[in-house]
Short mmCIF file of C-alpha atoms in Angstrom, two decimals:
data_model
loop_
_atom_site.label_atom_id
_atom_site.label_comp_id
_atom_site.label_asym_id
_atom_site.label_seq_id
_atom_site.Cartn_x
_atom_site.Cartn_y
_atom_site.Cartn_z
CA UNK A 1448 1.57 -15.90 8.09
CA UNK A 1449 -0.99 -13.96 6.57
CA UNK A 1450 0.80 -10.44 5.65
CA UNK A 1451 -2.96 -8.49 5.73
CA UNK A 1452 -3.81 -9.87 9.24
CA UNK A 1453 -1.36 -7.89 11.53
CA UNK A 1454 -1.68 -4.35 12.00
CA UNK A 1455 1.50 -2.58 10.40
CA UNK A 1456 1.48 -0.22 13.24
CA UNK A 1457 2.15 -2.65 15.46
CA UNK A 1458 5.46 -3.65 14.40
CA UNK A 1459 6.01 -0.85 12.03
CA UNK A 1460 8.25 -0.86 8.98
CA UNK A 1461 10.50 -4.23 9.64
CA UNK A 1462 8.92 -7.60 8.70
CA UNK A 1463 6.27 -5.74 6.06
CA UNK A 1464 9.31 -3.69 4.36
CA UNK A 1465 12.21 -6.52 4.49
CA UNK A 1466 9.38 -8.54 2.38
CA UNK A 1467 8.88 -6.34 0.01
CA UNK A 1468 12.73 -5.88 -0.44
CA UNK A 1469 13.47 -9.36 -0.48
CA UNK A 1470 10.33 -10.05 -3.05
CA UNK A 1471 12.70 -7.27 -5.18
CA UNK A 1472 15.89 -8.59 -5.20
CA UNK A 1473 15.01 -12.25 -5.04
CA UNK A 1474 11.82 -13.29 -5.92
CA UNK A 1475 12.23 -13.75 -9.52
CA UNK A 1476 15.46 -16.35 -8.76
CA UNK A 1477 14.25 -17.80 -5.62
CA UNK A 1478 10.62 -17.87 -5.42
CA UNK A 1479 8.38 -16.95 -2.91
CA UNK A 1480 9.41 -14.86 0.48
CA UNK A 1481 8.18 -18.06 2.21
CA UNK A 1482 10.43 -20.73 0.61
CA UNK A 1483 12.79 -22.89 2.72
CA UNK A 1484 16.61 -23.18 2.17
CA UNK A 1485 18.36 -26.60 1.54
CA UNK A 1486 18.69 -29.35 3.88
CA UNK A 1487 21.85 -30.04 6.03
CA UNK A 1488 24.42 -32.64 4.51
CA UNK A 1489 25.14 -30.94 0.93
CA UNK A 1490 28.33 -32.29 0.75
CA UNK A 1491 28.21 -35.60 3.14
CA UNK A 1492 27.93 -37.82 0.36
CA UNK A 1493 28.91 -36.33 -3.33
CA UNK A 1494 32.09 -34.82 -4.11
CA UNK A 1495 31.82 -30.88 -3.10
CA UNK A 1496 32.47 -28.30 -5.25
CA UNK A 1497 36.55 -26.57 -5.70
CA UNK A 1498 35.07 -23.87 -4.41
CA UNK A 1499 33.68 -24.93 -1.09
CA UNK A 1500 35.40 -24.42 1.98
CA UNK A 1501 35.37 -24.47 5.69
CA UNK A 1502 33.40 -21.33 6.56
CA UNK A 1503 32.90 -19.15 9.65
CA UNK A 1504 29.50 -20.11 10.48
CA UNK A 1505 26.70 -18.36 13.45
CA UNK A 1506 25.95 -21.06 16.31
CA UNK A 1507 22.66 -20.14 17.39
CA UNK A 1508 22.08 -21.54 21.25
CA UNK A 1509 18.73 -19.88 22.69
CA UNK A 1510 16.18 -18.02 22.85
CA UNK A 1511 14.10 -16.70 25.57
CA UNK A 1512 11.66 -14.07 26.68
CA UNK A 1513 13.32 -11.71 28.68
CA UNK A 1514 10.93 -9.12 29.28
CA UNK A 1515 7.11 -9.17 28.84
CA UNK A 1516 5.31 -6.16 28.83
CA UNK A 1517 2.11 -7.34 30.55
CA UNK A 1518 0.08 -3.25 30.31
CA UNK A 1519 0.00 -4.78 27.03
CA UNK A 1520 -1.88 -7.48 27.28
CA UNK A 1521 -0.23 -10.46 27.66
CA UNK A 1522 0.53 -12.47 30.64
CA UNK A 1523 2.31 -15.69 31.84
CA UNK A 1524 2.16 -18.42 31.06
CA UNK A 1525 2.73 -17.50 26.99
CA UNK A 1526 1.21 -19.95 24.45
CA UNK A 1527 3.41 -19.14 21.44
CA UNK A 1528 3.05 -19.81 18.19
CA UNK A 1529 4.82 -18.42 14.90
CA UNK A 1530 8.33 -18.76 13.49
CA UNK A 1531 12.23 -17.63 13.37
CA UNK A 1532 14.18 -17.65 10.48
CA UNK A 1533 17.84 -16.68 9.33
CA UNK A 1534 18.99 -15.70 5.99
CA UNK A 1535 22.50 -15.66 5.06
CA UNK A 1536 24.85 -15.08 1.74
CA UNK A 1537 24.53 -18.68 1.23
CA UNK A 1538 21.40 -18.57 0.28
CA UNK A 1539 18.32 -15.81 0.69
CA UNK A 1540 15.44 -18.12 1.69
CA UNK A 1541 14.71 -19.00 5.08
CA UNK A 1542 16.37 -21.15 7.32
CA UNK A 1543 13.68 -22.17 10.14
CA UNK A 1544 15.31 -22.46 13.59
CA UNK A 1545 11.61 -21.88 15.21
CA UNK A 1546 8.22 -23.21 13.42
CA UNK A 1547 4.64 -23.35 15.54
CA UNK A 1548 1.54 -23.31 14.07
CA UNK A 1549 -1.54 -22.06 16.02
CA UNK A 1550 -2.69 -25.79 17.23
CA UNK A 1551 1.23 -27.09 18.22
CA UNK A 1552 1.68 -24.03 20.15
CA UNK A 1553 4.83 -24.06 22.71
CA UNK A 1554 3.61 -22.74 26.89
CA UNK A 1555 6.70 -20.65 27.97
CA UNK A 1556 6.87 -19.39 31.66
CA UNK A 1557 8.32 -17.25 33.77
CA UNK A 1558 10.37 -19.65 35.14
CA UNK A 1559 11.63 -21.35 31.71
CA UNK A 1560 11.27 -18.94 29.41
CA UNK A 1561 13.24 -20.77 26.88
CA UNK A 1562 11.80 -21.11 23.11
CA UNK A 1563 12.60 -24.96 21.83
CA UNK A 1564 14.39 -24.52 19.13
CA UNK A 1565 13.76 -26.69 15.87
CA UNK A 1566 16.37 -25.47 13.92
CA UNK A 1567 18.96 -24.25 11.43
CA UNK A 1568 17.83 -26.51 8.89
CA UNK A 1569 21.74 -26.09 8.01
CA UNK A 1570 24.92 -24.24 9.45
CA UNK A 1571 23.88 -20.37 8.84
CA UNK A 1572 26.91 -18.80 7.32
CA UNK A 1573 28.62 -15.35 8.17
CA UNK A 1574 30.25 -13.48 5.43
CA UNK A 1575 27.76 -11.02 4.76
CA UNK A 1576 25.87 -10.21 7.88
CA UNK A 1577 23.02 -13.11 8.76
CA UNK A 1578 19.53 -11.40 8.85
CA UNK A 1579 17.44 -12.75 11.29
CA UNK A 1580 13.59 -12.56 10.82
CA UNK A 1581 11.13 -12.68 14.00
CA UNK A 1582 7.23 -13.50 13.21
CA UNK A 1583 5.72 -14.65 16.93
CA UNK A 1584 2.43 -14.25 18.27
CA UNK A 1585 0.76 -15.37 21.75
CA UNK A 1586 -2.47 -17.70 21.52
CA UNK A 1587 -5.68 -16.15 23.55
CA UNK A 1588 -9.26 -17.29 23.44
CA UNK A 1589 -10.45 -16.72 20.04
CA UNK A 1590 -7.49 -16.17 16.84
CA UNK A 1591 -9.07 -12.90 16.56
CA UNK A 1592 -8.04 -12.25 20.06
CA UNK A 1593 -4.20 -13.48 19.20
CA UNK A 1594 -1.57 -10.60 19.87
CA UNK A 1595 1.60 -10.17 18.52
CA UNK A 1596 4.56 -10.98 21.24
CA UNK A 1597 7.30 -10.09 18.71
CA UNK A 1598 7.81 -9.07 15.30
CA UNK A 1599 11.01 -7.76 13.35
CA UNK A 1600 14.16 -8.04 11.85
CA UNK A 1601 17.47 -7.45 12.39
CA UNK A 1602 21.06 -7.88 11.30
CA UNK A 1603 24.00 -9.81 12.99
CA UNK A 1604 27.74 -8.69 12.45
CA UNK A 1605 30.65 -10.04 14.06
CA UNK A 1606 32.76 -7.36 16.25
CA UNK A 1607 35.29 -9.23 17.41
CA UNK A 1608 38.45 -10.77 16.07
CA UNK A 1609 38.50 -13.75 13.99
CA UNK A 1610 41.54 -14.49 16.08
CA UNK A 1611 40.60 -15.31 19.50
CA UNK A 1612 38.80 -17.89 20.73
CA UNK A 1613 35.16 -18.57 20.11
CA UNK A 1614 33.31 -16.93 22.71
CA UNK A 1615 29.35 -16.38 23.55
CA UNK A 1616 27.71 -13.11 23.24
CA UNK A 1617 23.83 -12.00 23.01
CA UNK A 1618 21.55 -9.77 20.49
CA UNK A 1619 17.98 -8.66 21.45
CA UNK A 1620 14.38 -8.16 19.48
CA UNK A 1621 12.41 -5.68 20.96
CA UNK A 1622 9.34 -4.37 20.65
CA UNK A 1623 6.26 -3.07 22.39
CA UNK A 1624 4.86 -6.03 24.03
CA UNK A 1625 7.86 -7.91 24.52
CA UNK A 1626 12.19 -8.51 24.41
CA UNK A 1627 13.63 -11.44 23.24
CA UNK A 1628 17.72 -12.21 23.70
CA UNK A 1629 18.92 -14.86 21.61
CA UNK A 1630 22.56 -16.33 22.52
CA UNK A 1631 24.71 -17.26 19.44
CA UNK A 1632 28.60 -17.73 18.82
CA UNK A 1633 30.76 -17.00 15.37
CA UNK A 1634 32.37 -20.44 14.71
CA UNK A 1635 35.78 -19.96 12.71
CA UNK A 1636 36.06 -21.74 9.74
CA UNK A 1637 33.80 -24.92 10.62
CA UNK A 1638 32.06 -27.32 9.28
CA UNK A 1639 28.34 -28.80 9.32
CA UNK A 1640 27.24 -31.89 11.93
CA UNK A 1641 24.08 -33.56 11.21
CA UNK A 1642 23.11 -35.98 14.25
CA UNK A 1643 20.90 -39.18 14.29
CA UNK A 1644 20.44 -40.81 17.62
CA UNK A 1645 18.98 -44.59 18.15
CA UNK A 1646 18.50 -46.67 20.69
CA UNK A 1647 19.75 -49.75 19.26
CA UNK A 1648 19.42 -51.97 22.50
CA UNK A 1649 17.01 -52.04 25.42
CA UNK A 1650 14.03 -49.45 25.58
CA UNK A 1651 13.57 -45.87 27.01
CA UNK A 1652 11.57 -45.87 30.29
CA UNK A 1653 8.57 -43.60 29.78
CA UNK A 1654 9.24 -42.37 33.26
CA UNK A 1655 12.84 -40.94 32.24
CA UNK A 1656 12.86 -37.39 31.02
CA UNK A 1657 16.06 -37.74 28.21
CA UNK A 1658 18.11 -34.66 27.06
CA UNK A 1659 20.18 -34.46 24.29
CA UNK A 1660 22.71 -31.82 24.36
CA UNK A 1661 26.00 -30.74 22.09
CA UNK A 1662 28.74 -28.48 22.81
CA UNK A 1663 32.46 -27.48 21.12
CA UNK A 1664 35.66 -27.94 22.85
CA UNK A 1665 36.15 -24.48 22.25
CA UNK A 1666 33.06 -23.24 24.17
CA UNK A 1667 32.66 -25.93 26.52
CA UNK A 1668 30.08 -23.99 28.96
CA UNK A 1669 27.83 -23.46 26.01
CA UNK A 1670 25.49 -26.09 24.99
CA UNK A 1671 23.07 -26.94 22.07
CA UNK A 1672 19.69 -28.14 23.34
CA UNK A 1673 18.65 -31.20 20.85
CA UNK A 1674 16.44 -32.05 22.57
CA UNK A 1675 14.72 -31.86 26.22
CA UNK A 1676 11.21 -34.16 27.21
CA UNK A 1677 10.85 -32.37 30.00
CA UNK A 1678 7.13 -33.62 30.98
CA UNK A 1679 6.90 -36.49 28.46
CA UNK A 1680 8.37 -39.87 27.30
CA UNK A 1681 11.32 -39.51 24.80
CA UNK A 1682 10.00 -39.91 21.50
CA UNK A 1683 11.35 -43.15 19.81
CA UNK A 1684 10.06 -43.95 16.36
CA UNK A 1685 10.53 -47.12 13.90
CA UNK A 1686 14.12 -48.81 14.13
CA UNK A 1687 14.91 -47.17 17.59
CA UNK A 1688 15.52 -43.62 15.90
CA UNK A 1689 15.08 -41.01 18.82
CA UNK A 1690 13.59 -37.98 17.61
CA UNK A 1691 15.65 -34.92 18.32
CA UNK A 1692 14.14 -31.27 18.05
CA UNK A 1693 17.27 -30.01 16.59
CA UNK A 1694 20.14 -31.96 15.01
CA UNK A 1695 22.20 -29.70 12.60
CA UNK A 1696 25.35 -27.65 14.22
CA UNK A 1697 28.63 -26.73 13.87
CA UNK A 1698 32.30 -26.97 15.10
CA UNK A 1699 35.77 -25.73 13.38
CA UNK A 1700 37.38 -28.28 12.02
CA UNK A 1701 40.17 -28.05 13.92
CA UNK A 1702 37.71 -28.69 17.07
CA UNK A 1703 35.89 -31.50 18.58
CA UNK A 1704 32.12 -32.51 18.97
CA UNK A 1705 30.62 -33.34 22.19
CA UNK A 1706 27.22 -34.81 22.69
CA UNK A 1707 25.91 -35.88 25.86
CA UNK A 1708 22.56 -37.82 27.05
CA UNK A 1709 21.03 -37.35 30.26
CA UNK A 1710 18.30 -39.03 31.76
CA UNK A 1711 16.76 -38.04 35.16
CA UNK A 1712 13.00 -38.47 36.38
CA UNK A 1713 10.36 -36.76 34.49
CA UNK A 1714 9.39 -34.30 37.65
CA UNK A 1715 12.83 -34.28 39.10
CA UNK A 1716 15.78 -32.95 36.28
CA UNK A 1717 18.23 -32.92 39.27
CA UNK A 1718 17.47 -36.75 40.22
CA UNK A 1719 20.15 -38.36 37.27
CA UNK A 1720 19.48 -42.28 36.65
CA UNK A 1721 22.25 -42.11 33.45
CA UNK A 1722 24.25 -40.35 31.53
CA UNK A 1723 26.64 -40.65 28.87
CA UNK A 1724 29.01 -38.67 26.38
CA UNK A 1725 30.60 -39.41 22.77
CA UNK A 1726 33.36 -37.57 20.97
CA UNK A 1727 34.14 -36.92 17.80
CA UNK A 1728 36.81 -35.57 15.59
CA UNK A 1729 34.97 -33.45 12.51
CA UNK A 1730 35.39 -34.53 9.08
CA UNK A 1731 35.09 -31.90 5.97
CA UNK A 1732 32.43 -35.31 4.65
CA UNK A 1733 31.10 -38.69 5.30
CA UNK A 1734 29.95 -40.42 8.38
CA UNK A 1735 31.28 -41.51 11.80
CA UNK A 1736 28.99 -43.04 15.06
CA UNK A 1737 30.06 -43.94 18.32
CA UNK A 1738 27.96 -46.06 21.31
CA UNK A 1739 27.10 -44.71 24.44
CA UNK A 1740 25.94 -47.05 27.11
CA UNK A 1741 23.22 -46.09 29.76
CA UNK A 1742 22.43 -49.28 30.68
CA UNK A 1743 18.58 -49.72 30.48
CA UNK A 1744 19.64 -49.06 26.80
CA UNK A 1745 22.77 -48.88 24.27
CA UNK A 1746 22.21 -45.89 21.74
CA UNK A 1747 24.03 -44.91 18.87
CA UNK A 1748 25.13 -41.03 17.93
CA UNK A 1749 26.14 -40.71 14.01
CA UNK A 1750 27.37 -37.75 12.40
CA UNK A 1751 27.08 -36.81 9.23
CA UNK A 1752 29.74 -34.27 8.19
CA UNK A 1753 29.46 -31.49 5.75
CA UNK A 1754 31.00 -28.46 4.53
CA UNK A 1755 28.76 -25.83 4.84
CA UNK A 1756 26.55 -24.69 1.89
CA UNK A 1757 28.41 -22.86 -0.61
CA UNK A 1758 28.14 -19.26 -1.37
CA UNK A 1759 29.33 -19.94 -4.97
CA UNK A 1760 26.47 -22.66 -5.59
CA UNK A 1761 23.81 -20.25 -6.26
CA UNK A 1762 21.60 -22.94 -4.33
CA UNK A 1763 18.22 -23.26 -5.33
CA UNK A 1764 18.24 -20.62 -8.02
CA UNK A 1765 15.55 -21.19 -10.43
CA UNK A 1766 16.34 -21.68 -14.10
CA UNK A 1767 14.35 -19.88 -16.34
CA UNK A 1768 12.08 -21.41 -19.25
CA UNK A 1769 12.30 -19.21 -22.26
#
């Protein structure tokens, strides 16, 4: 986004000062403020480094719009557009878990007032607290006419105990037009799961509405959206390979992986033709898959396994040319 096109009253010191922080400390090493971290899978397939470990890692779940501010302007239904981003000790560039541009803009309502998430690009580590970065505006007539819904930043620290089990909590972004509460969860030392789905037998009816969800044995009520059709066919490219929104989290190592696949009528979620549900055991690297039968189709869940991007890697730094 265009720094000289928002008002810096608006949304005050946050997004315009973190920039010019970051652009400080960084820029010179790292590039520009807009550059995007490393992919998922560092480690899957090449020896990691001695110094990379299992790390305690942020599980971001949601995001919604909890309160909208409509004397300001806006009204449901929302047509948002913008981005989210994290930043961790890891490494300082962003790590997209929301991305919109003006013409692929997402309709929230009152009554699902979920964001779909497309995103980490990788597990988002926790040593250092994780900044998270909030850039989203609401689509009106003209793009003159756009308003901000929400911009800032903000910091997450852990306040619990490393010690007890895994548990759910909530941090907000306010500001004038609008609050957003995303739900996340510290993961003790874990490790990274990058998921491929594909349908390797029989078709996906376009009538079905297919979700795609992942959870932790250690925070079994909590699930990861990967992906939810809700009013449209699932999306199944060349060689079967379903297309999932999101399809990088994490579990501790000591913990299990659960994905499940439901599919229900397109206008009816509670009306269930199938479902399905694979486990699996994480693995510090490699791959593992398992089948899950439906039977209009047979589809296939792989994991790749990864530790988690090393804070010792200095990833992406740029090497200098004297």
């Amino acid at each position: 986004m265009d720094e000289g096109r928002f008002d810096e009253e608006e949304y005050e010191y946050d997004i315009v000062g973190f920039r010019k922080t970051w652009d400080v400390c960084y820029a010179d090493d790292y590039g520009s403020f807009e550059e995007i971290t490393v992919p998922s899978g560092r480690y899957t397939f090449r020896p990691a480094p001695k110094y990379a470990v299992c790390e305690n890692v942020l599980q971001i779940f949601s995001v919604k719009v909890t309160q909208l501010k409509e004397e300001e302007g806006l009204h449901w239904p929302l047509h948002v557009y913008g981005s989210m981003a994290t930043r961790d000790s890891a490494d300082p560039r962003r790590n997209l878990f929301f991305h919109r541009t003006r013409d692929n803009c997402q309709i929230v309502t009152q009554e699902d007032p979920f964001l779909l998430l497309t995103g980490p690009s990788r597990a988002v580590v926790l040593i250092d607290p994780v900044t998270f970065e909030v850039e989203l505006k609401a689509k009106c007539k003209t793009e003159s006419e756009d308003k901000i819904l929400n911009f800032g930043v903000f910091d997450y620290r852990h306040q619990g105990s490393l010690q007890v089990p895994p548990f759910i909590t909530t941090r907000s972004s306010s500001c004038k037009r609008s609050e957003l509460e995303f739900t996340v969860a510290l993961l003790p030392r874990s490790v990274e799961a990058t998921i491929c789905v594909k349908v390797i037998r029989g078709s996906w009816p376009d009538h079905y509405r297919g979700r795609v969800i992942s959870r932790t044995a250690s925070i079994s009520h909590g699930g990861v959206v990967l992906l939810d059709t809700r009013y449209g066919k699932m999306s199944v490219k060349r060689y079967g390979v379903v297309e999932l929104l999101r399809n990088v989290v994490s579990v501790e190592s000591g913990g299990q992986l659960k994905v499940s696949v439901v599919a229900s009528q397109v206008d009816d979620e509670e009306n269930v033709i199938a479902e399905g549900l694979v486990d699996f055991k994480p693995k510090t690297a490699g791959e593992t898959f398992s089948n899950c039968d439906l039977g209009f189709c047979l589809m296939r869940f792989w994991i790749h396994w990864s530790l988690p991007c090393s804070v010792d890697e200095n990833v992406g730094l740029q090497k200098h040319v004297v």
